Short mmCIF file of C-alpha atoms in Angstrom, two decimals:
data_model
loop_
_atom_site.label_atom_id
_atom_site.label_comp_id
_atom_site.label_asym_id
_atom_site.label_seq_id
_atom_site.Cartn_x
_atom_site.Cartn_y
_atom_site.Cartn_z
CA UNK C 3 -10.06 -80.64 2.08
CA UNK C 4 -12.82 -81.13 -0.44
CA UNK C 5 -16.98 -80.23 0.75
CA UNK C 6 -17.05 -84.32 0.39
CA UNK C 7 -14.19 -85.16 2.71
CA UNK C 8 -15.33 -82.29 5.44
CA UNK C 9 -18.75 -83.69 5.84
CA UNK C 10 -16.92 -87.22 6.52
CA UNK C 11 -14.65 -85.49 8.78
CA UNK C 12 -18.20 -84.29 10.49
CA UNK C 13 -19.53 -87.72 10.89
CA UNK C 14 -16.61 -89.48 12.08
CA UNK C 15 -16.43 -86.90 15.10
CA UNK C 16 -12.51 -85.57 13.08
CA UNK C 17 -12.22 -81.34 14.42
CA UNK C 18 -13.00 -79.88 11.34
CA UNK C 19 -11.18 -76.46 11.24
CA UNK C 20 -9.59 -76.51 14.39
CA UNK C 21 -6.02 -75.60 14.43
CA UNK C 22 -5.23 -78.90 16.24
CA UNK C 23 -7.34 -81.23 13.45
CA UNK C 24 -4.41 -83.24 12.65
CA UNK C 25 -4.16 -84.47 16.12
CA UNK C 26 -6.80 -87.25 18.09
CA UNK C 27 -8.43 -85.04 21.19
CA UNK C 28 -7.75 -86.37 24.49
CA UNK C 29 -10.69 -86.37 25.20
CA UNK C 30 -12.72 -88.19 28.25
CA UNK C 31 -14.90 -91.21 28.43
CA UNK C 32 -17.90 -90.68 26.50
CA UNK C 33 -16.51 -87.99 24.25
CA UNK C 34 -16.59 -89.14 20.73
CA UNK C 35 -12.90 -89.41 20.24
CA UNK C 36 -11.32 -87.94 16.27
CA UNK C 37 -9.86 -90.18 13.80
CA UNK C 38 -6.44 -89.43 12.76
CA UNK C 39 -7.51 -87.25 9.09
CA UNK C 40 -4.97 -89.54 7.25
CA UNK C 41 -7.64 -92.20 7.06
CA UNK C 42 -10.05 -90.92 5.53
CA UNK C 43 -7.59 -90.87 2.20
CA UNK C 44 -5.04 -88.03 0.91
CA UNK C 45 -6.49 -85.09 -0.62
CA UNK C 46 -4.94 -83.63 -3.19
CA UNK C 47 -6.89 -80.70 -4.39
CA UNK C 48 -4.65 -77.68 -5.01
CA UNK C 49 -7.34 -75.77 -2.81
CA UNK C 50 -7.01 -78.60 -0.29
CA UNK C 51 -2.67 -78.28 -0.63
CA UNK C 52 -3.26 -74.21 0.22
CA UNK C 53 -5.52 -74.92 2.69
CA UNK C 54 -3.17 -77.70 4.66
CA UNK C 55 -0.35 -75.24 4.05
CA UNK C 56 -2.10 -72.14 6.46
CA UNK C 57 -3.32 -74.75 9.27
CA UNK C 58 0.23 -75.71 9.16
CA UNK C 59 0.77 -72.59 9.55
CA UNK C 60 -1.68 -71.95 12.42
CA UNK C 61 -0.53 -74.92 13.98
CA UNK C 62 3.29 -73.96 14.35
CA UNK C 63 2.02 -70.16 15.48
CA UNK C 64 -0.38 -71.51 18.15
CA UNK C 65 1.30 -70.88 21.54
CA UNK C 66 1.02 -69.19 24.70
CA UNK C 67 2.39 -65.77 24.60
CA UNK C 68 2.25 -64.31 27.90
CA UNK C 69 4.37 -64.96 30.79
CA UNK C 70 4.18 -64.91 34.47
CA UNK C 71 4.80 -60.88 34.76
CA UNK C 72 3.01 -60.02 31.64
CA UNK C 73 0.41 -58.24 33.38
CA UNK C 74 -3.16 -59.81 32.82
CA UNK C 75 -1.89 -62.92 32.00
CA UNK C 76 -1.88 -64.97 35.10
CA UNK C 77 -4.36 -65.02 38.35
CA UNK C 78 -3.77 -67.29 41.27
CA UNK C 79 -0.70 -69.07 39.73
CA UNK C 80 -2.95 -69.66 36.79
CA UNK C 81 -2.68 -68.97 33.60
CA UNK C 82 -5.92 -66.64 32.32
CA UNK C 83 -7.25 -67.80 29.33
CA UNK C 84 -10.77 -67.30 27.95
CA UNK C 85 -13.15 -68.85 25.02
CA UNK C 86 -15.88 -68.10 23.07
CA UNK C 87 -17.88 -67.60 19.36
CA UNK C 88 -18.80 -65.39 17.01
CA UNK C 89 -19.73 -65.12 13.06
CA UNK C 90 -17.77 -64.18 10.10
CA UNK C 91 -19.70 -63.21 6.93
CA UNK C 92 -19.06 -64.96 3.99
CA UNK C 93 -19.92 -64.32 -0.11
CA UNK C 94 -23.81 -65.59 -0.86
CA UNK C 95 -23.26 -68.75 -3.72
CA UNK C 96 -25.39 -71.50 -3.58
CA UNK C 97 -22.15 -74.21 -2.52
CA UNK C 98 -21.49 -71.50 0.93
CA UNK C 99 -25.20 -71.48 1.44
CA UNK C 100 -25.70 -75.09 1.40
CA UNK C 101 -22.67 -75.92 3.35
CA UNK C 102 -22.60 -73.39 5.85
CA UNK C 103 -25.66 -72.14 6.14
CA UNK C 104 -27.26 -69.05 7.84
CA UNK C 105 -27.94 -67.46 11.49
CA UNK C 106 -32.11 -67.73 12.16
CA UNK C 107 -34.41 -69.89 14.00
CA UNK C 108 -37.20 -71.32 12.22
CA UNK C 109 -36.12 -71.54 8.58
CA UNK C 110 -35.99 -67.50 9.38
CA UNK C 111 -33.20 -65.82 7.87
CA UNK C 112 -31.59 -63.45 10.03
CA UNK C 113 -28.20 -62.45 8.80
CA UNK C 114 -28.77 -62.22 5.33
CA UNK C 115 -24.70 -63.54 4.22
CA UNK C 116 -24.28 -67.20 4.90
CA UNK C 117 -21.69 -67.16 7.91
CA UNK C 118 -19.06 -69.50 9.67
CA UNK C 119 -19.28 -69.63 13.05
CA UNK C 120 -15.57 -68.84 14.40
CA UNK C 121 -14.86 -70.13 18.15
CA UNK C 122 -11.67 -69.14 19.94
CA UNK C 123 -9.75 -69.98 22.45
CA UNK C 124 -7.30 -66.92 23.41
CA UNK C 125 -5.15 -65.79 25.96
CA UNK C 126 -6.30 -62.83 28.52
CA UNK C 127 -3.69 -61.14 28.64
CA UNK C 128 -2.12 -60.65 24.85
CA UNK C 129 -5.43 -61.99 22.61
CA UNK C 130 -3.09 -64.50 21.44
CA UNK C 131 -5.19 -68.08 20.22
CA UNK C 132 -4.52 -71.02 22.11
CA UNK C 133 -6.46 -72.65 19.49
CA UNK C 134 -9.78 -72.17 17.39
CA UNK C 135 -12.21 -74.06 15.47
CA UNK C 136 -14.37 -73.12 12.94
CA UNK C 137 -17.43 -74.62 11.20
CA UNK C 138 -21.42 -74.15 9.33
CA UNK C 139 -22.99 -71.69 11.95
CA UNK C 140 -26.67 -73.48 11.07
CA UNK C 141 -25.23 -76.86 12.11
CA UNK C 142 -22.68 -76.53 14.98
CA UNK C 143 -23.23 -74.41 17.97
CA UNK C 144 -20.89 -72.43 20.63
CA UNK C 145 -21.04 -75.94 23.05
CA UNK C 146 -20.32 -77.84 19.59
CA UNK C 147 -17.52 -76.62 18.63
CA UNK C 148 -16.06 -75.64 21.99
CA UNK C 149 -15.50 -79.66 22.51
CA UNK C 150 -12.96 -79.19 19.52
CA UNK C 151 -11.20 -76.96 21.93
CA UNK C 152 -10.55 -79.56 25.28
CA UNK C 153 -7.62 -80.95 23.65
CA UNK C 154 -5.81 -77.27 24.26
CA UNK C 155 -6.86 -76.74 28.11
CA UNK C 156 -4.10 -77.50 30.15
CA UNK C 157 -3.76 -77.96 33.99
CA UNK C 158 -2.17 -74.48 34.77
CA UNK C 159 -5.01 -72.22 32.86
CA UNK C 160 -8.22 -70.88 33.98
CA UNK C 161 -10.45 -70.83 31.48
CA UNK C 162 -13.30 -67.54 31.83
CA UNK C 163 -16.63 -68.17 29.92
CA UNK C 164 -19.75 -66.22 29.87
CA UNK C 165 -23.44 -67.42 30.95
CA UNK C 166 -23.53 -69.66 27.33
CA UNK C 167 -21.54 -72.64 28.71
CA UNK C 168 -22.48 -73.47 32.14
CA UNK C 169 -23.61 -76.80 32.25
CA UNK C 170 -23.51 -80.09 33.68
CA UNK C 171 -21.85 -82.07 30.70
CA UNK C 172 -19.33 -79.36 28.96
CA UNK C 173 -17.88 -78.47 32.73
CA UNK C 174 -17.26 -82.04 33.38
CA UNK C 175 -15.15 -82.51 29.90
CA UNK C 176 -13.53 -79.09 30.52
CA UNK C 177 -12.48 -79.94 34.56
CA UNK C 178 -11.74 -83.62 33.18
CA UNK C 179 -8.62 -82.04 31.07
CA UNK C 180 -6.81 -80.29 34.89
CA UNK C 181 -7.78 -76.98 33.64
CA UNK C 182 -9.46 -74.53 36.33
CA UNK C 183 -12.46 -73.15 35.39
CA UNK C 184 -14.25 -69.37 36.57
CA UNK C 185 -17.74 -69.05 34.62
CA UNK C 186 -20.59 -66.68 34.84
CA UNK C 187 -23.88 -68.15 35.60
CA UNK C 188 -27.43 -67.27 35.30
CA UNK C 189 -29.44 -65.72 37.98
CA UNK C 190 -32.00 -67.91 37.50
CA UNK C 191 -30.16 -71.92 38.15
CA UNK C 192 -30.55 -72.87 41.56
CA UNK C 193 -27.65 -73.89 43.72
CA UNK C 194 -28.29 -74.94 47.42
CA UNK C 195 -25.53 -73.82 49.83
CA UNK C 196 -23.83 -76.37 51.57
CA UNK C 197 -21.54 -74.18 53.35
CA UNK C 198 -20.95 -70.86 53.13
CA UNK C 199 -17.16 -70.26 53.05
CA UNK C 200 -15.44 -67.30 55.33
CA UNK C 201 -15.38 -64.95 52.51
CA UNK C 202 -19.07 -65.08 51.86
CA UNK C 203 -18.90 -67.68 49.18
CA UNK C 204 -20.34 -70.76 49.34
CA UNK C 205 -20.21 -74.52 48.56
CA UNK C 206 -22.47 -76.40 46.08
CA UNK C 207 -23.51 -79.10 43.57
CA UNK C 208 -23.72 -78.80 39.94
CA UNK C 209 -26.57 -81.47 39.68
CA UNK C 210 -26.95 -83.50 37.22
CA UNK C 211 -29.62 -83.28 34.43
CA UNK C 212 -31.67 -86.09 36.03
CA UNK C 213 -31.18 -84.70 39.59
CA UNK C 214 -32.09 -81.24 38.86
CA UNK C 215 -35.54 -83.21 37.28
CA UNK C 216 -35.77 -84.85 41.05
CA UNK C 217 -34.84 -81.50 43.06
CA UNK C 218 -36.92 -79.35 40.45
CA UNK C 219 -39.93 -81.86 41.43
CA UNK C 220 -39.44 -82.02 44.80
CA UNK C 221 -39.52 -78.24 45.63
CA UNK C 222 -42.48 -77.58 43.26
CA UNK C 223 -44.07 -80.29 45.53
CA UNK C 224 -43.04 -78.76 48.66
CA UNK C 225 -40.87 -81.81 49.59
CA UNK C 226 -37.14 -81.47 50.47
CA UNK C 227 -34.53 -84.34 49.92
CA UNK C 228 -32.39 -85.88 52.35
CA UNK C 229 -29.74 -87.22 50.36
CA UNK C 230 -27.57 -85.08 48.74
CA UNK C 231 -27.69 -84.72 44.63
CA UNK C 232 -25.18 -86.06 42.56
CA UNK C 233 -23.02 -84.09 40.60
CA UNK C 234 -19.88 -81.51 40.60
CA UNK C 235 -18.66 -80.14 43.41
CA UNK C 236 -18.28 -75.79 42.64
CA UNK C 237 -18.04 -72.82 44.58
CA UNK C 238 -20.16 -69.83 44.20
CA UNK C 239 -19.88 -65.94 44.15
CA UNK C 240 -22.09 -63.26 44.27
CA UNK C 241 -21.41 -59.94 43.75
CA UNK C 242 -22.73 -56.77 42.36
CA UNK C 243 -20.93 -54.18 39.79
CA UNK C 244 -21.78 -50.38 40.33
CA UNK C 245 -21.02 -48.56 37.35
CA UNK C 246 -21.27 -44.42 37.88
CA UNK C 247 -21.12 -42.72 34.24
CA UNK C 248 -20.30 -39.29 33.72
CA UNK C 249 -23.54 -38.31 32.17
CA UNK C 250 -26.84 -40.24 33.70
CA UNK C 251 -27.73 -42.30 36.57
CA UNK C 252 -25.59 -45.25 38.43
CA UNK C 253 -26.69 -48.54 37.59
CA UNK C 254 -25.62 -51.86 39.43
CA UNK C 255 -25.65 -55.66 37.69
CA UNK C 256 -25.20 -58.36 39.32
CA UNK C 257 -22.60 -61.36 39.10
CA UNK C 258 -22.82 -65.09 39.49
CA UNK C 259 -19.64 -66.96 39.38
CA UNK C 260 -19.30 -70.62 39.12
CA UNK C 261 -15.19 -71.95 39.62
CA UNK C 262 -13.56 -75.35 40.70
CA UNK C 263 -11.03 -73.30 42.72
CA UNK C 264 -12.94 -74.45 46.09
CA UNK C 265 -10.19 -72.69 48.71
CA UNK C 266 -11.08 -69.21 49.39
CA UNK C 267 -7.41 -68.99 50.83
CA UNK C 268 -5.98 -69.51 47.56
CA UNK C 269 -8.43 -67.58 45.52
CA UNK C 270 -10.50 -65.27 47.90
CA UNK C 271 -13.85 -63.89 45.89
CA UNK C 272 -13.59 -60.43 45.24
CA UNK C 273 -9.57 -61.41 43.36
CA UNK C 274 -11.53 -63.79 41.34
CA UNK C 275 -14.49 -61.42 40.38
CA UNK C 276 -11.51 -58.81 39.69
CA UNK C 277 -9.97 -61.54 37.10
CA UNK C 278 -13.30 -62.79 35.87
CA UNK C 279 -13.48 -59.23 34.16
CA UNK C 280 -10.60 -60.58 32.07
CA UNK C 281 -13.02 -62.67 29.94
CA UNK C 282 -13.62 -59.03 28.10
CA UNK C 283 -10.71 -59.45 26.72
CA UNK C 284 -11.74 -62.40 23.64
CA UNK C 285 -14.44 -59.52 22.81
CA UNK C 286 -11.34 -56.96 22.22
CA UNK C 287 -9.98 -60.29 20.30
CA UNK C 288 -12.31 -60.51 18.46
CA UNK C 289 -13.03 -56.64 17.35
CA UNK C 290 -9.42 -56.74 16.18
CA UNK C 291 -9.66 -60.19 14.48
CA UNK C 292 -12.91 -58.88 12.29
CA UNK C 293 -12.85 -54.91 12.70
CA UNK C 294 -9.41 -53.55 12.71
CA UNK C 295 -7.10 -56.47 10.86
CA UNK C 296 -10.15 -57.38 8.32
CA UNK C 297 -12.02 -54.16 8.01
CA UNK C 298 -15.72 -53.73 9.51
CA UNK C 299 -18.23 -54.76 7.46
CA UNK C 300 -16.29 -56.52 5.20
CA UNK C 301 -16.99 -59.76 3.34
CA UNK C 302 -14.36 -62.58 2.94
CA UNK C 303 -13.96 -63.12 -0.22
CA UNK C 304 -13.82 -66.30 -1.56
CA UNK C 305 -17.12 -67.96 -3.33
CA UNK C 306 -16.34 -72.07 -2.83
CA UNK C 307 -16.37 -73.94 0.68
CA UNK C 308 -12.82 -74.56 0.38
CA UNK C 309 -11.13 -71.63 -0.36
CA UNK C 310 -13.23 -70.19 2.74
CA UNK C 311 -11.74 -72.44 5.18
CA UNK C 312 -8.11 -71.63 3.55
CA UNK C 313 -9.13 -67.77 3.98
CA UNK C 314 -10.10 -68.30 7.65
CA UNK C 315 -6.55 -70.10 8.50
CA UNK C 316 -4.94 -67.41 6.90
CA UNK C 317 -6.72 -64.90 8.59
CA UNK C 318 -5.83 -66.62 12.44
CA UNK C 319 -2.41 -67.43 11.25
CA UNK C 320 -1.87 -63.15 10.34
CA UNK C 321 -3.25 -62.31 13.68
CA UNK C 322 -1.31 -64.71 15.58
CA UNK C 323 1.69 -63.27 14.22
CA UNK C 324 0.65 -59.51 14.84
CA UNK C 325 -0.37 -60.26 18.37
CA UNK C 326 3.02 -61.98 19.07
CA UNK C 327 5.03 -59.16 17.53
CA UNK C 328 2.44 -57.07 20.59
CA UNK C 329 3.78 -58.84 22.69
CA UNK C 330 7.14 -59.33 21.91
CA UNK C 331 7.23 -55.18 21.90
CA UNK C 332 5.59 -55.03 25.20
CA UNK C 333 8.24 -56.89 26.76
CA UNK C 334 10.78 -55.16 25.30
CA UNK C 335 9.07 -51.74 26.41
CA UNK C 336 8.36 -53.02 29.98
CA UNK C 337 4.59 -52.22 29.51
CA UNK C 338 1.46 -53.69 29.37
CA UNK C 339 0.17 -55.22 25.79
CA UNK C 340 -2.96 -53.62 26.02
CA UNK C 341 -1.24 -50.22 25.21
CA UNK C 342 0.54 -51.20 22.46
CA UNK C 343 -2.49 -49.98 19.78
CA UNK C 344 -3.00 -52.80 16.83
CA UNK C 345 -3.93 -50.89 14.29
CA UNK C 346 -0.44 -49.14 14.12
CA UNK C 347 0.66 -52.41 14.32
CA UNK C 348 -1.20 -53.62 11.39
CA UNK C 349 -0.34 -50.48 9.42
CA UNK C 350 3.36 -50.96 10.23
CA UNK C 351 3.39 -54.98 9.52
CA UNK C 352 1.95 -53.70 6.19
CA UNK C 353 4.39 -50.65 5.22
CA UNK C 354 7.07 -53.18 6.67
CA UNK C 355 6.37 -56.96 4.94
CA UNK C 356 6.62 -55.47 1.22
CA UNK C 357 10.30 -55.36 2.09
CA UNK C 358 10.64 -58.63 3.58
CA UNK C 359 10.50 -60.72 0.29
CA UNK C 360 14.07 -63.05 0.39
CA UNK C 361 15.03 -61.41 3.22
CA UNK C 362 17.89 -63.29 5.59
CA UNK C 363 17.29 -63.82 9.02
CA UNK C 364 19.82 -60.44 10.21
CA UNK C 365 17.46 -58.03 8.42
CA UNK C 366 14.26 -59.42 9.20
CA UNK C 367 15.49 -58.86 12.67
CA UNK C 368 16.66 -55.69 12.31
CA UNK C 369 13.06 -54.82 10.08
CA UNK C 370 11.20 -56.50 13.67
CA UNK C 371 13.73 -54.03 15.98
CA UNK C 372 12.84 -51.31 14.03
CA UNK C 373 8.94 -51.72 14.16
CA UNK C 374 9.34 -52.33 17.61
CA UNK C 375 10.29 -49.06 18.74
CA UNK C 376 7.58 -47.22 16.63
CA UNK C 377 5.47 -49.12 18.31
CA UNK C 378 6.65 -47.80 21.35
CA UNK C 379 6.62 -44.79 20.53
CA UNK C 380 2.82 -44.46 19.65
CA UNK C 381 1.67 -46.15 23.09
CA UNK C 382 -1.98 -45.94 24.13
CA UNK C 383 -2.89 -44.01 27.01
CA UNK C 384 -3.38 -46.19 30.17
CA UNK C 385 -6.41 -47.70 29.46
CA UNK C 386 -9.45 -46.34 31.71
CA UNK C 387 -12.78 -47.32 33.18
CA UNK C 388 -15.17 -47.77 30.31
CA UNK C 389 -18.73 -49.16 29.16
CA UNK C 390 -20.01 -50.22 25.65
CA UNK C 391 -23.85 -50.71 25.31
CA UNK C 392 -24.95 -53.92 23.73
CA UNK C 393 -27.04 -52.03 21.22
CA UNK C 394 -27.26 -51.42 17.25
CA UNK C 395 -27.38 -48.69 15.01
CA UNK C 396 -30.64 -48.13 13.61
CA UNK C 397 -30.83 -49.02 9.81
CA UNK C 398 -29.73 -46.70 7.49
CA UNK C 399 -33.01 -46.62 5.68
CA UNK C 400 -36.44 -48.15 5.43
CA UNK C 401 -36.52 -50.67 2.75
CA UNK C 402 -38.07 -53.97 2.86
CA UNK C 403 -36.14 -56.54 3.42
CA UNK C 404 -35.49 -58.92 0.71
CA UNK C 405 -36.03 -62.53 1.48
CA UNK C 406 -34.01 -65.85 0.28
CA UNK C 407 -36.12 -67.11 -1.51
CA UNK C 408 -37.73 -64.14 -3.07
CA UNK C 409 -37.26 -63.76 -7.02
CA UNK C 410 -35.24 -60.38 -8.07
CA UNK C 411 -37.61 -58.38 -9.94
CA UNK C 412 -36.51 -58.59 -13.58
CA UNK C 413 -34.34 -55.31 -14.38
CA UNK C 414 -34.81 -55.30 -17.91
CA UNK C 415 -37.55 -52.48 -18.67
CA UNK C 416 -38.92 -50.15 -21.08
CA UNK C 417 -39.01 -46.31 -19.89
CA UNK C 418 -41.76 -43.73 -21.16
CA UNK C 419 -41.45 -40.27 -20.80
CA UNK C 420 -44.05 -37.62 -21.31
CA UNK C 421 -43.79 -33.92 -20.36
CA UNK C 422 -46.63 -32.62 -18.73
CA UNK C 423 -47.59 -29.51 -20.49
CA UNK C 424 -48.48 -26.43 -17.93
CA UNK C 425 -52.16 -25.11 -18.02
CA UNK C 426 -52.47 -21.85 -19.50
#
């Protein structure tokens, strides 16, 4: 698909990058429904024939991989699965610039490689995508393109989300599709109890934008409201996380949890706090998608808008595969996924695939047996108790930082050299 045609795609509301673009979004009233993409005209670009050949690809690997006694995988009957964003860096050329853009507020620069912002929709329990959609990080934001991603929910999953998504609108479109939803809020929204529930959870309305005007109003006024604001009916939990390192002093945060599962009977609070922790699981995701299967720090590769969408599809459709062979070896070990390590998995799917070429279905089974059991045989220790600081390395050195728009200094020069002579 040609810069031209995905900018059409953009204004005509099509899922641009999503591994389910081919199909219309079921989407609810007052969600700008996609055109089917064969409208807009055939394409037929040899970049644009690659790049429908890997979301093809995608498409058929796309599934859910877990099942009911994979452990991780399911909570309350339910199905965990979890979504959210992050960036991929991408080469600096004027055509990725322009069409992607770059991370910063203000015309500010901040991540110095134009980037494509990469959401996800995975499974807790295997990192396995449901689906994902991809698009120009300056132009299309976490809530953007996790619209792209309603058509995937399904009435048997609760979908986990961090503090980013809660909201009026987006919980509406996500509860509108029968999926359950569990998402952290922030400490700061107001929600007034309407009854507090036996296990110290309670009832409340998630107002609408025009109510929480009227309530905000109200209260700074002193008055309070009879009738009851408008809006979604949730449940709330509070709780608080100790954490008790080995070196330094405890520390306790605390939780807000927003969910449609109103029964406490069917979902008491502290089992749903326990499974909210799941949501950790896309970050793990995603350090395998970018650290471990692409290699930390590194670039993709190619320098044209097109061939960077192909490179992103083949990227998903690779780790697709890799987590399903996980899982598939987990099964067959009677153990949890999360201790099957997938780095030897990537190292074996490499020593392994340079075999494969014209191979017939009996030996790439037999190749798939036999990487099986070394994965077995190199489990992971049961994985403990752990913390990871949301900090960054300090810089490396001390150099300014070059800006955008700032000319390279011209490297062409002319060197003198003169030897001091020593005074005698």
């Amino acid at each position: 698909m040609p810069v031209q045609q995905l900018r059409q795609c953009r204004s005509a509301g099509i899922p641009v990058g999503s591994a389910h673009a081919d199909r219309e979004a079921a989407a609810p009233a007052g969600l700008v429904r996609a055109a089917p993409a064969h409208q807009l005209g055939p394409d037929k670009s040899p970049a644009a024939a690659g790049r429908q050949t890997v979301a093809g690809a995608v498409r058929a690997a796309v599934r859910h991989a877990g099942r009911p006694l994979t452990p991780g995988a399911f909570a309350f009957g339910l199905r965990l699965v979890a979504w959210d964003g992050t960036a991929l860096d991408i080469p600096d050329t004027p055509a990725n610039a322009a069409e992607f853009g770059f991370t910063g507020k203000g015309g500010v620069n901040q991540s110095g490689h134009p980037q494509v912002r990469l959401m996800a929709l995975t499974e807790c329990g295997t990192h396995a995508l449901v689906d994902a959609a991809f698009d120009a990080v300056a132009k299309f934001s976490e809530h953007k393109l996790a619209r792209r991603l309603l058509a995937s929910l399904r009435p048997d999953t609760l979908l986990l989300a961090d503090r980013n998504f809660a909201g009026y609108e987006l919980w509406g479109l996500a509860r509108a599709t029968g999926a359950h939803l569990a998402w952290r809020i922030k400490q700061n929204l107001v929600f007034v109890p309407l009854q507090v529930l036996s296990d110290g959870s309670y009832l409340s309305i998630m107002r609408t934008p025009a109510e929480n005007v009227r309530h905000g109003q109200a209260r700074a006024a002193g008055r309070t409201l009879q009738q009851p604001p408008r809006g979604h009916l949730v449940r709330i939990i509070e709780y608080t996380v100790t954490i008790r390192p080995q070196a330094g002093l405890p520390r306790t945060e605390t939780f807000r949890l927003v969910t449609s599962l109103l029964d406490p009977k069917l979902a008491p609070a502290r089992q749903l706090a326990t499974a909210y922790h799941q949501r950790c699981e896309i970050e793990n995701g995603f350090a395998e998608l970018k650290n471990r299967l692409r290699g930390a720090g590194f670039i993709l590769r190619s320098r044209a808008p097109e061939l960077i969408c192909q490179e992103i599809y083949a990227l998903l459709t690779v780790y697709q595969a890799l987590c399903a062979l996980q899982t598939r070896a987990a099964e067959h070990g009677g153990t949890d996924p999360d201790r099957i390590s997938f780095t030897i998995t990537v190292q074996l799917a490499r020593l392994a695939v340079a075999a494969q070429a014209a191979a017939d279905a009996t030996v790439l089974d037999s190749a798939r047996h036999e990487v099986i059991t070394e994965l077995l045989a190199a489990l992971l220790p049961t994985r403990r108790h752990r913390q990871c600081q949301r900090i960054k390395k300090p810089s490396k050195n001390t150099f300014e930082v070059r800006k955008r728009d700032q000319p390279r200094t011209p490297s062409n020069v002319h060197y003198t050299l003169r030897v001091t002579k020593h005074p005698t």
